[in-house]
């Protein structure tokens, strides 16, 4: 599979249902392409609510249905804490920076970085 | 011997400034700092295994035979049992002077001054004996890391003179004897210290005992605590009075669920202290943290996260109100309207309620 970075989406400070809907409409436009590849930048996120997480997860499933990939990058400590709290950290590959996710799109067979190193980075 | 104690609790806004005469130190850590605030409340009011640190200190003083106990708080208010007076000091020093004056009028022979801050399991009898043997007007307790905010003063040395008690006390400080305290000390200066205190208590490292009944080795339950039979409690652990732990929950890593908390089904609590009246939503994993109301302090990342969503982490009351509202809204449409007219939001809440209540 040849993955290309198609979109890098930045999520606002408060990921509530409205922001999640914005995100969903942006993702929808990416679904037209084959194997959409999306890097979601969560560096500014400070608050996330459960409804937003639900919609966020559905969007990501939609991308997966189109053989696409979603990577989370630049997690703020708050976002990392909420993802860990809701156990969503187990289903995403997470990267300290958006650029660091690139090699894993181009060569998906490369082993993903250990989740612990990402946690430590976000803690720092 | 007639002994009176004054327990002082530094306030929130100006905890960075030395306020208490004992803060005039030659060595050791700085006195109370902002970090001693735990979720904006002085750590002394923080609940540890069923009872606040302040209550435990006061009880300890009473058990040591202290006749009079007064508490002076600079800003925060809190419930405390077995004290003679609680002074909420707008002006700390005038409140302090007035309490000392009352004690002297009552004929107190020795004055024990304790500042919270640190939690210290000092042996008061030993401390008094040491003080008497040294025959000094003032004795300060010292721990391994430096001076502790615990001082014994001869009441006679404060009597007489025209200056304030505060300035008389300050002049005495240079004559102080040093009592080497080998007891358990927890500075309670960082959130980790609070976890350490819980952990040490549950593992019997210190004398602080959980308030409740030890139902199996290392597992304490408070009055009317309800633990689902499908929940797993990994010792040591503490479940406070009126707390509820739902089905398939796992409580591990010396965690403490304080009074009136509710841990919803399927959640994992590992190495955490959940402060009174906190609701933890369904299927969450809370690890290495302190949780109070809608706020979580992650010890791993050293940050506080506030939650606006009552389905994740909230006050128990707020969460119960939401469920009551949801039930009302859920039941009404079913009786009067067709299911097609139930809005997606209501149906979402309804599904949550049915999951929680109807299995």
Tab-separated table of C-alpha atoms in Angstrom:
chain	number	residue	atom	x	y	z
A	1	UNK	CA	0.000	0.000	0.000
A	2	UNK	CA	1.259	3.457	-0.808
A	3	UNK	CA	0.026	5.909	1.715
A	4	UNK	CA	0.322	9.618	1.146
A	5	UNK	CA	-0.342	12.379	3.642
A	6	UNK	CA	-3.515	13.946	2.443
A	7	UNK	CA	-4.706	15.908	5.389
A	8	UNK	CA	-3.426	17.237	8.629
A	9	UNK	CA	-6.336	18.309	10.804
A	10	UNK	CA	-5.961	20.492	13.847
A	11	UNK	CA	-8.562	20.151	16.552
A	12	UNK	CA	-9.633	23.190	18.610
A	13	UNK	CA	-9.096	23.756	22.316
A	14	UNK	CA	-12.417	22.270	23.383
A	15	UNK	CA	-13.345	19.112	21.531
A	16	UNK	CA	-17.085	19.184	22.107
A	17	UNK	CA	-19.867	17.858	19.891
A	18	UNK	CA	-19.782	20.979	17.675
A	19	UNK	CA	-16.059	20.713	17.057
A	20	UNK	CA	-16.451	16.985	16.472
A	21	UNK	CA	-19.098	17.731	13.818
A	22	UNK	CA	-16.680	20.129	12.124
A	23	UNK	CA	-14.114	17.416	12.214
A	24	UNK	CA	-16.622	14.923	10.775
A	25	UNK	CA	-17.434	17.175	7.828
A	26	UNK	CA	-13.728	17.610	7.072
A	27	UNK	CA	-13.212	13.866	7.238
A	28	UNK	CA	-16.207	13.315	4.963
A	29	UNK	CA	-14.491	15.295	2.228
A	30	UNK	CA	-11.434	13.058	2.569
A	31	UNK	CA	-13.466	9.902	2.162
A	32	UNK	CA	-13.812	10.478	-1.565
A	33	UNK	CA	-10.150	9.585	-1.998
A	34	UNK	CA	-8.871	6.055	-1.852
A	35	UNK	CA	-7.036	5.151	1.289
A	36	UNK	CA	-7.399	8.516	2.979
A	37	UNK	CA	-4.609	9.300	5.369
A	38	UNK	CA	-5.230	11.764	8.143
A	39	UNK	CA	-2.992	13.094	10.870
A	40	UNK	CA	-5.041	14.618	13.661
A	41	UNK	CA	-3.216	17.293	15.603
A	42	UNK	CA	-4.452	17.354	19.207
A	43	UNK	CA	-1.796	19.699	20.556
A	44	UNK	CA	-4.244	22.445	21.496
A	45	UNK	CA	-6.943	20.289	23.014
A	46	UNK	CA	-7.664	20.986	26.661
A	47	UNK	CA	-11.141	19.536	27.114
A	48	UNK	CA	-12.916	16.645	25.461
A	49	UNK	CA	-16.440	15.456	26.148
A	50	UNK	CA	-17.844	11.969	25.741
A	51	UNK	CA	-20.210	12.796	22.857
A	52	UNK	CA	-17.311	14.298	20.901
A	53	UNK	CA	-15.199	11.236	21.554
A	54	UNK	CA	-18.027	9.065	20.277
A	55	UNK	CA	-18.361	11.029	17.040
A	56	UNK	CA	-14.606	11.273	16.701
A	57	UNK	CA	-14.384	7.502	16.950
A	58	UNK	CA	-17.115	7.008	14.339
A	59	UNK	CA	-15.277	9.281	11.894
A	60	UNK	CA	-12.152	7.296	12.354
A	61	UNK	CA	-14.067	4.065	11.726
A	62	UNK	CA	-15.384	5.588	8.505
A	63	UNK	CA	-11.821	6.300	7.417
A	64	UNK	CA	-10.854	2.747	8.270
A	65	UNK	CA	-13.753	1.427	6.156
A	66	UNK	CA	-12.193	3.227	3.194
A	67	UNK	CA	-8.877	1.509	3.908
A	68	UNK	CA	-7.531	4.745	5.267
A	69	UNK	CA	-5.434	5.422	8.316
A	70	UNK	CA	-5.716	7.950	11.104
A	71	UNK	CA	-2.802	8.889	13.300
A	72	UNK	CA	-2.935	11.146	16.341
A	73	UNK	CA	-0.093	13.599	16.767
A	74	UNK	CA	1.156	16.235	19.173
A	75	UNK	CA	-1.129	15.188	21.987
A	76	UNK	CA	-1.496	17.779	24.708
A	77	UNK	CA	-1.149	16.259	28.193
A	78	UNK	CA	-4.855	16.923	28.756
A	79	UNK	CA	-5.846	15.089	25.567
A	80	UNK	CA	-3.489	12.236	26.398
A	81	UNK	CA	-5.026	11.976	29.872
A	82	UNK	CA	-8.579	11.851	28.519
A	83	UNK	CA	-7.680	9.296	25.835
A	84	UNK	CA	-6.006	7.164	28.469
A	85	UNK	CA	-8.994	7.574	30.777
A	86	UNK	CA	-11.392	6.382	28.084
A	87	UNK	CA	-8.945	3.666	26.989
A	88	UNK	CA	-8.826	5.094	23.486
A	89	UNK	CA	-5.046	5.309	23.727
A	90	UNK	CA	-5.007	1.561	23.039
A	91	UNK	CA	-6.558	1.843	19.596
A	92	UNK	CA	-4.545	4.704	18.099
A	93	UNK	CA	-0.955	5.117	17.073
A	94	UNK	CA	0.144	8.344	18.676
A	95	UNK	CA	3.100	10.519	17.778
A	96	UNK	CA	4.690	13.428	19.600
A	97	UNK	CA	4.775	15.539	16.416
A	98	UNK	CA	2.799	15.412	13.162
A	99	UNK	CA	5.990	15.084	11.115
A	100	UNK	CA	7.015	11.998	13.054
A	101	UNK	CA	3.931	10.197	11.801
A	102	UNK	CA	5.055	10.520	8.141
A	103	UNK	CA	7.372	7.514	7.929
A	104	UNK	CA	4.641	5.285	9.295
A	105	UNK	CA	2.318	6.282	6.479
A	106	UNK	CA	4.935	5.712	3.817
A	107	UNK	CA	6.047	2.378	5.214
A	108	UNK	CA	3.236	1.046	7.334
A	109	UNK	CA	5.068	-2.217	7.982
A	110	UNK	CA	7.576	-0.360	10.157
A	111	UNK	CA	7.033	-1.093	13.829
A	112	UNK	CA	5.138	1.677	15.520
A	113	UNK	CA	6.832	3.460	18.397
A	114	UNK	CA	6.111	2.121	21.833
A	115	UNK	CA	3.113	3.816	23.392
A	116	UNK	CA	5.088	4.466	26.539
A	117	UNK	CA	7.567	6.744	24.748
A	118	UNK	CA	4.717	8.864	23.441
A	119	UNK	CA	3.282	9.093	26.952
A	120	UNK	CA	6.589	10.196	28.355
A	121	UNK	CA	6.928	12.804	25.666
A	122	UNK	CA	3.505	14.226	26.332
A	123	UNK	CA	4.240	14.218	30.033
A	124	UNK	CA	7.387	16.257	29.439
B	1	UNK	CA	-0.027	19.592	83.367
B	2	UNK	CA	-2.427	21.934	81.645
B	3	UNK	CA	-1.551	22.024	77.922
B	4	UNK	CA	-3.285	23.999	75.191
B	5	UNK	CA	-2.739	23.450	71.488
B	6	UNK	CA	-3.173	25.844	68.570
B	7	UNK	CA	-3.383	24.198	65.169
B	8	UNK	CA	-2.970	26.651	62.292
B	9	UNK	CA	-3.859	26.099	58.671
B	10	UNK	CA	-2.317	28.413	56.128
B	11	UNK	CA	-4.723	29.969	53.656
B	12	UNK	CA	-4.731	29.700	49.900
B	13	UNK	CA	-3.838	33.105	48.540
B	14	UNK	CA	-0.697	33.864	50.466
B	15	UNK	CA	0.711	30.502	51.367
B	16	UNK	CA	3.975	31.399	49.659
B	17	UNK	CA	4.826	33.959	52.332
B	18	UNK	CA	6.092	32.854	55.717
B	19	UNK	CA	3.303	33.658	58.150
B	20	UNK	CA	4.018	31.735	61.253
B	21	UNK	CA	6.855	32.637	63.630
B	22	UNK	CA	8.161	29.103	63.276
B	23	UNK	CA	8.903	29.924	59.688
B	24	UNK	CA	11.916	31.903	60.870
B	25	UNK	CA	14.317	29.121	60.117
B	26	UNK	CA	17.980	28.684	59.664
B	27	UNK	CA	17.753	25.581	57.516
B	28	UNK	CA	15.328	23.166	55.981
B	29	UNK	CA	12.564	23.474	53.425
B	30	UNK	CA	10.437	26.581	53.074
B	31	UNK	CA	7.157	26.535	54.971
B	32	UNK	CA	3.693	26.155	53.477
B	33	UNK	CA	3.622	26.795	49.758
B	34	UNK	CA	0.883	26.946	47.192
B	35	UNK	CA	1.534	23.322	46.324
B	36	UNK	CA	0.023	22.412	49.688
B	37	UNK	CA	-3.319	23.291	48.201
B	38	UNK	CA	-5.076	20.241	46.952
B	39	UNK	CA	-7.781	21.135	44.442
B	40	UNK	CA	-7.752	24.697	45.826
B	41	UNK	CA	-8.245	23.506	49.401
B	42	UNK	CA	-5.504	23.254	52.028
B	43	UNK	CA	-4.209	19.695	52.240
B	44	UNK	CA	-5.242	19.666	55.912
B	45	UNK	CA	-8.875	19.483	54.772
B	46	UNK	CA	-8.116	16.624	52.389
B	47	UNK	CA	-9.758	13.346	53.303
B	48	UNK	CA	-7.431	10.430	53.989
B	49	UNK	CA	-9.167	7.081	54.371
B	50	UNK	CA	-12.385	8.420	55.787
B	51	UNK	CA	-11.226	11.409	57.787
B	52	UNK	CA	-9.488	14.721	57.109
B	53	UNK	CA	-5.853	15.208	58.024
B	54	UNK	CA	-6.928	18.007	60.391
B	55	UNK	CA	-9.417	15.781	62.215
B	56	UNK	CA	-6.819	13.084	62.612
B	57	UNK	CA	-4.262	15.532	64.011
B	58	UNK	CA	-6.806	16.961	66.468
B	59	UNK	CA	-7.849	13.474	67.597
B	60	UNK	CA	-4.225	12.559	68.089
B	61	UNK	CA	-3.673	15.635	70.242
B	62	UNK	CA	-6.764	14.822	72.309
B	63	UNK	CA	-5.575	11.253	72.768
B	64	UNK	CA	-2.240	12.604	74.013
B	65	UNK	CA	-4.038	14.423	76.813
B	66	UNK	CA	-4.080	17.961	75.397
B	67	UNK	CA	-6.747	19.862	77.330
B	68	UNK	CA	-7.613	22.675	74.928
B	69	UNK	CA	-7.404	22.546	71.127
B	70	UNK	CA	-8.072	25.544	68.893
B	71	UNK	CA	-7.840	25.681	65.122
B	72	UNK	CA	-7.020	28.871	63.248
B	73	UNK	CA	-7.615	28.768	59.517
B	74	UNK	CA	-6.476	31.640	57.335
B	75	UNK	CA	-9.004	31.197	54.618
B	76	UNK	CA	-10.563	27.800	54.136
B	77	UNK	CA	-13.413	26.514	56.228
B	78	UNK	CA	-13.833	22.869	57.072
B	79	UNK	CA	-15.560	20.485	59.421
B	80	UNK	CA	-13.524	19.428	62.406
B	81	UNK	CA	-14.595	17.498	65.451
B	82	UNK	CA	-13.403	17.584	69.059
B	83	UNK	CA	-12.038	21.118	69.145
B	84	UNK	CA	-12.754	23.938	71.539
B	85	UNK	CA	-12.878	26.672	68.933
B	86	UNK	CA	-12.455	27.169	65.197
B	87	UNK	CA	-11.273	30.627	64.216
B	88	UNK	CA	-11.560	31.690	60.615
B	89	UNK	CA	-8.881	34.355	60.694
B	90	UNK	CA	-9.304	37.268	58.347
B	91	UNK	CA	-6.356	38.755	60.190
B	92	UNK	CA	-4.256	35.783	61.144
B	93	UNK	CA	-2.042	37.473	63.706
B	94	UNK	CA	-4.807	39.159	65.668
B	95	UNK	CA	-6.693	35.820	65.749
B	96	UNK	CA	-3.522	34.082	66.938
B	97	UNK	CA	-2.834	36.697	69.618
B	98	UNK	CA	-6.426	36.486	70.850
B	99	UNK	CA	-6.335	32.679	71.177
B	100	UNK	CA	-2.991	32.818	73.033
B	101	UNK	CA	-4.434	35.480	75.318
B	102	UNK	CA	-7.474	33.288	76.098
B	103	UNK	CA	-5.215	30.329	76.871
B	104	UNK	CA	-3.066	32.376	79.217
B	105	UNK	CA	-6.153	33.635	81.034
B	106	UNK	CA	-7.297	30.044	81.473
B	107	UNK	CA	-4.020	29.228	83.191
B	108	UNK	CA	-2.461	27.096	80.452
B	109	UNK	CA	1.036	25.990	81.444
B	110	UNK	CA	2.351	24.797	78.113
B	111	UNK	CA	1.400	25.895	74.626
B	112	UNK	CA	1.743	23.448	71.752
B	113	UNK	CA	1.798	25.109	68.331
B	114	UNK	CA	1.207	22.918	65.299
B	115	UNK	CA	1.104	24.115	61.731
B	116	UNK	CA	-0.523	22.035	58.969
B	117	UNK	CA	1.118	21.413	56.572
B	118	UNK	CA	3.007	18.352	57.281
B	119	UNK	CA	1.435	15.290	58.843
B	120	UNK	CA	3.609	14.253	61.788
B	121	UNK	CA	2.953	11.376	64.164
B	122	UNK	CA	4.825	13.001	66.996
B	123	UNK	CA	4.805	11.441	70.423
B	124	UNK	CA	3.540	14.382	72.465
B	125	UNK	CA	4.436	12.819	75.839
B	126	UNK	CA	8.027	12.323	74.755
B	127	UNK	CA	8.134	15.840	73.311
B	128	UNK	CA	6.840	17.372	76.567
B	129	UNK	CA	9.250	15.292	78.652
B	130	UNK	CA	12.190	16.432	76.505
B	131	UNK	CA	11.050	20.043	76.801
B	132	UNK	CA	10.776	19.812	80.585
B	133	UNK	CA	14.188	18.158	80.932
B	134	UNK	CA	15.859	20.881	78.870
B	135	UNK	CA	14.127	23.587	80.897
B	136	UNK	CA	14.116	25.973	77.917
B	137	UNK	CA	11.234	28.372	77.251
B	138	UNK	CA	10.735	26.941	73.784
B	139	UNK	CA	11.410	23.635	71.997
B	140	UNK	CA	10.986	22.906	68.306
B	141	UNK	CA	10.634	19.451	66.766
B	142	UNK	CA	13.036	18.484	63.973
B	143	UNK	CA	12.584	15.730	61.417
B	144	UNK	CA	15.113	14.101	59.095
B	145	UNK	CA	14.782	16.876	56.521
B	146	UNK	CA	14.800	19.841	58.879
B	147	UNK	CA	12.583	21.707	61.319
B	148	UNK	CA	8.955	20.698	61.671
B	149	UNK	CA	6.234	23.209	62.367
B	150	UNK	CA	5.661	21.894	65.887
B	151	UNK	CA	6.739	23.949	68.884
B	152	UNK	CA	6.234	23.805	72.640
B	153	UNK	CA	6.300	27.121	74.522
B	154	UNK	CA	6.242	27.767	78.246
B	155	UNK	CA	3.187	29.927	78.870
B	156	UNK	CA	5.008	31.885	81.583
B	157	UNK	CA	7.582	33.084	79.089
B	158	UNK	CA	4.795	34.756	77.084
B	159	UNK	CA	3.211	36.442	80.102
B	160	UNK	CA	4.064	40.029	81.024
B	161	UNK	CA	5.502	42.726	78.755
B	162	UNK	CA	3.710	45.220	76.566
B	163	UNK	CA	4.461	43.824	73.126
B	164	UNK	CA	2.220	41.426	71.235
B	165	UNK	CA	2.457	37.684	71.905
B	166	UNK	CA	3.735	37.270	68.392
B	167	UNK	CA	6.790	39.467	68.978
B	168	UNK	CA	7.432	37.865	72.386
B	169	UNK	CA	7.312	34.495	70.681
B	170	UNK	CA	9.708	35.638	67.967
B	171	UNK	CA	12.290	36.767	70.500
B	172	UNK	CA	12.113	33.380	72.240
B	173	UNK	CA	12.928	31.511	69.048
B	174	UNK	CA	16.658	32.103	69.378
B	175	UNK	CA	16.639	30.169	72.681
B	176	UNK	CA	14.873	27.134	71.316
B	177	UNK	CA	15.933	23.598	72.097
B	178	UNK	CA	15.804	21.039	69.286
B	179	UNK	CA	13.825	17.869	69.709
B	180	UNK	CA	14.843	15.184	67.258
B	181	UNK	CA	11.595	13.576	66.134
B	182	UNK	CA	11.912	10.029	64.806
B	183	UNK	CA	8.217	9.634	64.107
B	184	UNK	CA	6.546	9.237	60.730
B	185	UNK	CA	6.537	12.528	58.808
B	186	UNK	CA	4.801	13.303	55.534
B	187	UNK	CA	5.302	16.859	54.288
B	188	UNK	CA	2.086	16.823	52.227
B	189	UNK	CA	3.735	19.447	50.041
B	190	UNK	CA	3.093	17.701	46.719
B	191	UNK	CA	0.110	15.695	45.445
B	192	UNK	CA	2.351	12.597	45.422
B	193	UNK	CA	2.770	13.004	49.188
B	194	UNK	CA	-0.966	12.647	49.596
B	195	UNK	CA	-0.914	9.359	47.709
B	196	UNK	CA	2.081	8.263	49.752
B	197	UNK	CA	0.186	8.916	52.979
B	198	UNK	CA	-2.713	6.738	51.796
B	199	UNK	CA	-0.334	4.040	50.629
B	200	UNK	CA	1.668	4.116	53.885
B	201	UNK	CA	-1.508	3.895	55.920
B	202	UNK	CA	-2.957	0.993	53.950
B	203	UNK	CA	0.369	-0.829	54.244
B	204	UNK	CA	0.619	-0.021	57.992
B	205	UNK	CA	3.831	1.997	57.562
B	206	UNK	CA	2.336	4.754	59.721
B	207	UNK	CA	-0.137	4.802	62.591
B	208	UNK	CA	-2.959	6.354	60.560
B	209	UNK	CA	-5.756	3.787	60.294
B	210	UNK	CA	-8.578	3.719	57.757
B	211	UNK	CA	-12.005	4.590	59.126
B	212	UNK	CA	-14.061	1.465	58.576
B	213	UNK	CA	-13.999	-2.251	58.954
B	214	UNK	CA	-11.336	-4.540	57.561
B	215	UNK	CA	-13.567	-7.029	55.770
B	216	UNK	CA	-10.688	-9.071	54.391
B	217	UNK	CA	-6.921	-8.642	54.838
B	218	UNK	CA	-6.044	-5.196	53.522
B	219	UNK	CA	-9.559	-4.273	52.350
B	220	UNK	CA	-11.444	-1.689	54.420
B	221	UNK	CA	-15.083	-0.794	53.959
B	222	UNK	CA	-16.789	2.242	55.467
B	223	UNK	CA	-20.369	2.214	56.781
B	224	UNK	CA	-22.993	1.465	54.140
B	225	UNK	CA	-20.427	1.080	51.369
B	226	UNK	CA	-21.786	-1.073	48.546
B	227	UNK	CA	-19.485	-3.162	46.391
B	228	UNK	CA	-20.993	-5.190	43.581
B	229	UNK	CA	-20.269	-8.881	43.839
B	230	UNK	CA	-18.733	-8.786	40.361
B	231	UNK	CA	-16.273	-6.034	41.304
B	232	UNK	CA	-12.682	-6.935	42.073
B	233	UNK	CA	-10.972	-5.233	44.997
B	234	UNK	CA	-7.257	-5.871	45.063
B	235	UNK	CA	-5.826	-5.389	48.583
B	236	UNK	CA	-4.814	-3.062	50.005
B	237	UNK	CA	-7.748	-0.809	49.224
B	238	UNK	CA	-10.240	1.439	50.956
B	239	UNK	CA	-13.897	2.000	50.089
B	240	UNK	CA	-15.392	4.806	52.179
B	241	UNK	CA	-18.800	5.175	53.789
B	242	UNK	CA	-21.774	5.333	51.404
B	243	UNK	CA	-19.496	4.718	48.419
B	244	UNK	CA	-20.673	2.498	45.589
B	245	UNK	CA	-18.517	0.324	43.377
B	246	UNK	CA	-20.327	-1.060	40.343
B	247	UNK	CA	-20.136	-4.395	38.582
B	248	UNK	CA	-16.889	-5.400	36.873
B	249	UNK	CA	-14.934	-2.556	38.442
B	250	UNK	CA	-11.350	-3.201	39.448
B	251	UNK	CA	-9.892	-1.281	42.387
B	252	UNK	CA	-6.163	-1.859	42.785
B	253	UNK	CA	-2.795	-0.327	43.666
B	254	UNK	CA	-3.605	0.897	47.204
B	255	UNK	CA	-6.485	2.981	45.932
B	256	UNK	CA	-8.819	4.879	48.213
B	257	UNK	CA	-12.424	5.565	47.260
B	258	UNK	CA	-13.587	8.100	49.801
B	259	UNK	CA	-17.033	8.746	51.261
B	260	UNK	CA	-20.031	9.004	48.946
B	261	UNK	CA	-18.139	8.235	45.724
B	262	UNK	CA	-19.632	6.232	42.919
B	263	UNK	CA	-17.545	4.123	40.586
B	264	UNK	CA	-19.683	3.100	37.660
B	265	UNK	CA	-19.640	-0.304	36.001
B	266	UNK	CA	-16.511	-1.585	34.349
B	267	UNK	CA	-14.159	1.145	35.495
B	268	UNK	CA	-10.633	0.488	36.664
B	269	UNK	CA	-9.140	2.523	39.492
B	270	UNK	CA	-5.439	1.951	39.943
B	271	UNK	CA	-3.189	3.767	42.405
B	272	UNK	CA	-5.707	6.582	42.889
B	273	UNK	CA	-7.368	8.593	45.580
B	274	UNK	CA	-10.938	9.483	44.718
B	275	UNK	CA	-12.046	12.298	47.015
B	276	UNK	CA	-15.515	12.398	48.612
B	277	UNK	CA	-18.572	12.796	46.411
B	278	UNK	CA	-16.934	11.981	43.096
B	279	UNK	CA	-18.582	10.085	40.273
B	280	UNK	CA	-16.390	8.061	37.893
B	281	UNK	CA	-18.218	7.135	34.705
B	282	UNK	CA	-18.622	3.758	33.063
B	283	UNK	CA	-15.728	1.830	31.575
B	284	UNK	CA	-13.023	4.331	32.413
B	285	UNK	CA	-9.448	3.642	33.375
B	286	UNK	CA	-8.191	6.011	36.059
B	287	UNK	CA	-4.578	5.382	36.934
B	288	UNK	CA	-2.045	7.146	39.139
B	289	UNK	CA	-4.226	10.132	39.870
B	290	UNK	CA	-6.139	12.145	42.436
B	291	UNK	CA	-9.731	12.816	41.489
B	292	UNK	CA	-12.076	15.317	43.093
B	293	UNK	CA	-15.426	16.360	41.684
B	294	UNK	CA	-14.947	17.087	38.002
B	295	UNK	CA	-11.181	17.455	38.312
B	296	UNK	CA	-8.430	14.926	37.893
B	297	UNK	CA	-4.808	15.460	38.815
B	298	UNK	CA	-2.566	13.096	36.878
B	299	UNK	CA	0.496	12.179	38.920
B	300	UNK	CA	2.144	10.758	35.789
B	301	UNK	CA	1.874	13.958	33.794
B	302	UNK	CA	1.726	16.362	36.722
B	303	UNK	CA	-1.249	18.226	35.293
B	304	UNK	CA	-4.813	18.863	36.325
B	305	UNK	CA	-7.595	18.139	33.856
B	306	UNK	CA	-11.086	19.575	34.323
B	307	UNK	CA	-14.053	17.685	32.923
B	308	UNK	CA	-17.140	19.394	31.586
B	309	UNK	CA	-18.875	16.122	30.784
B	310	UNK	CA	-20.758	14.610	33.712
B	311	UNK	CA	-20.721	11.203	32.066
B	312	UNK	CA	-16.965	10.950	32.502
B	313	UNK	CA	-15.990	12.429	35.862
B	314	UNK	CA	-18.213	14.648	37.998
B	315	UNK	CA	-19.702	15.285	41.398
B	316	UNK	CA	-21.901	12.413	42.491
B	317	UNK	CA	-24.806	14.813	43.029
B	318	UNK	CA	-24.501	16.353	39.551
B	319	UNK	CA	-24.315	12.920	38.015
B	320	UNK	CA	-27.363	11.660	39.959
B	321	UNK	CA	-29.307	14.757	38.895
B	322	UNK	CA	-28.482	14.046	35.285
B	323	UNK	CA	-29.635	10.461	35.621
B	324	UNK	CA	-32.885	11.566	37.294
B	325	UNK	CA	-33.504	14.052	34.479
B	326	UNK	CA	-32.654	11.450	31.901
B	327	UNK	CA	-35.036	8.955	33.478
B	328	UNK	CA	-37.857	11.486	33.492
B	329	UNK	CA	-37.221	12.439	29.890
B	330	UNK	CA	-36.790	8.829	28.917
B	331	UNK	CA	-39.988	7.588	30.508
B	332	UNK	CA	-42.250	10.402	29.331
B	333	UNK	CA	-41.696	9.986	25.574
B	334	UNK	CA	-42.165	6.238	25.806
B	335	UNK	CA	-45.592	6.695	27.412
B	336	UNK	CA	-46.877	9.591	25.384
B	337	UNK	CA	-44.984	9.744	22.119
B	338	UNK	CA	-43.918	7.319	19.500
B	339	UNK	CA	-40.278	6.274	19.790
B	340	UNK	CA	-39.600	8.009	16.485
B	341	UNK	CA	-40.091	11.351	18.209
B	342	UNK	CA	-37.492	10.764	20.860
B	343	UNK	CA	-34.610	12.996	19.972
B	344	UNK	CA	-31.249	11.430	19.404
B	345	UNK	CA	-29.896	13.135	22.509
B	346	UNK	CA	-32.608	11.767	24.712
B	347	UNK	CA	-32.210	8.331	23.251
B	348	UNK	CA	-28.492	8.519	23.890
B	349	UNK	CA	-29.069	9.473	27.514
B	350	UNK	CA	-31.785	6.881	27.772
B	351	UNK	CA	-29.454	4.205	26.524
B	352	UNK	CA	-26.967	5.266	29.155
B	353	UNK	CA	-29.625	5.013	31.839
B	354	UNK	CA	-30.833	1.653	30.635
B	355	UNK	CA	-27.262	0.409	30.550
B	356	UNK	CA	-26.686	1.607	34.071
B	357	UNK	CA	-29.976	0.738	35.661
B	358	UNK	CA	-31.540	-1.956	33.631
B	359	UNK	CA	-28.455	-4.031	32.984
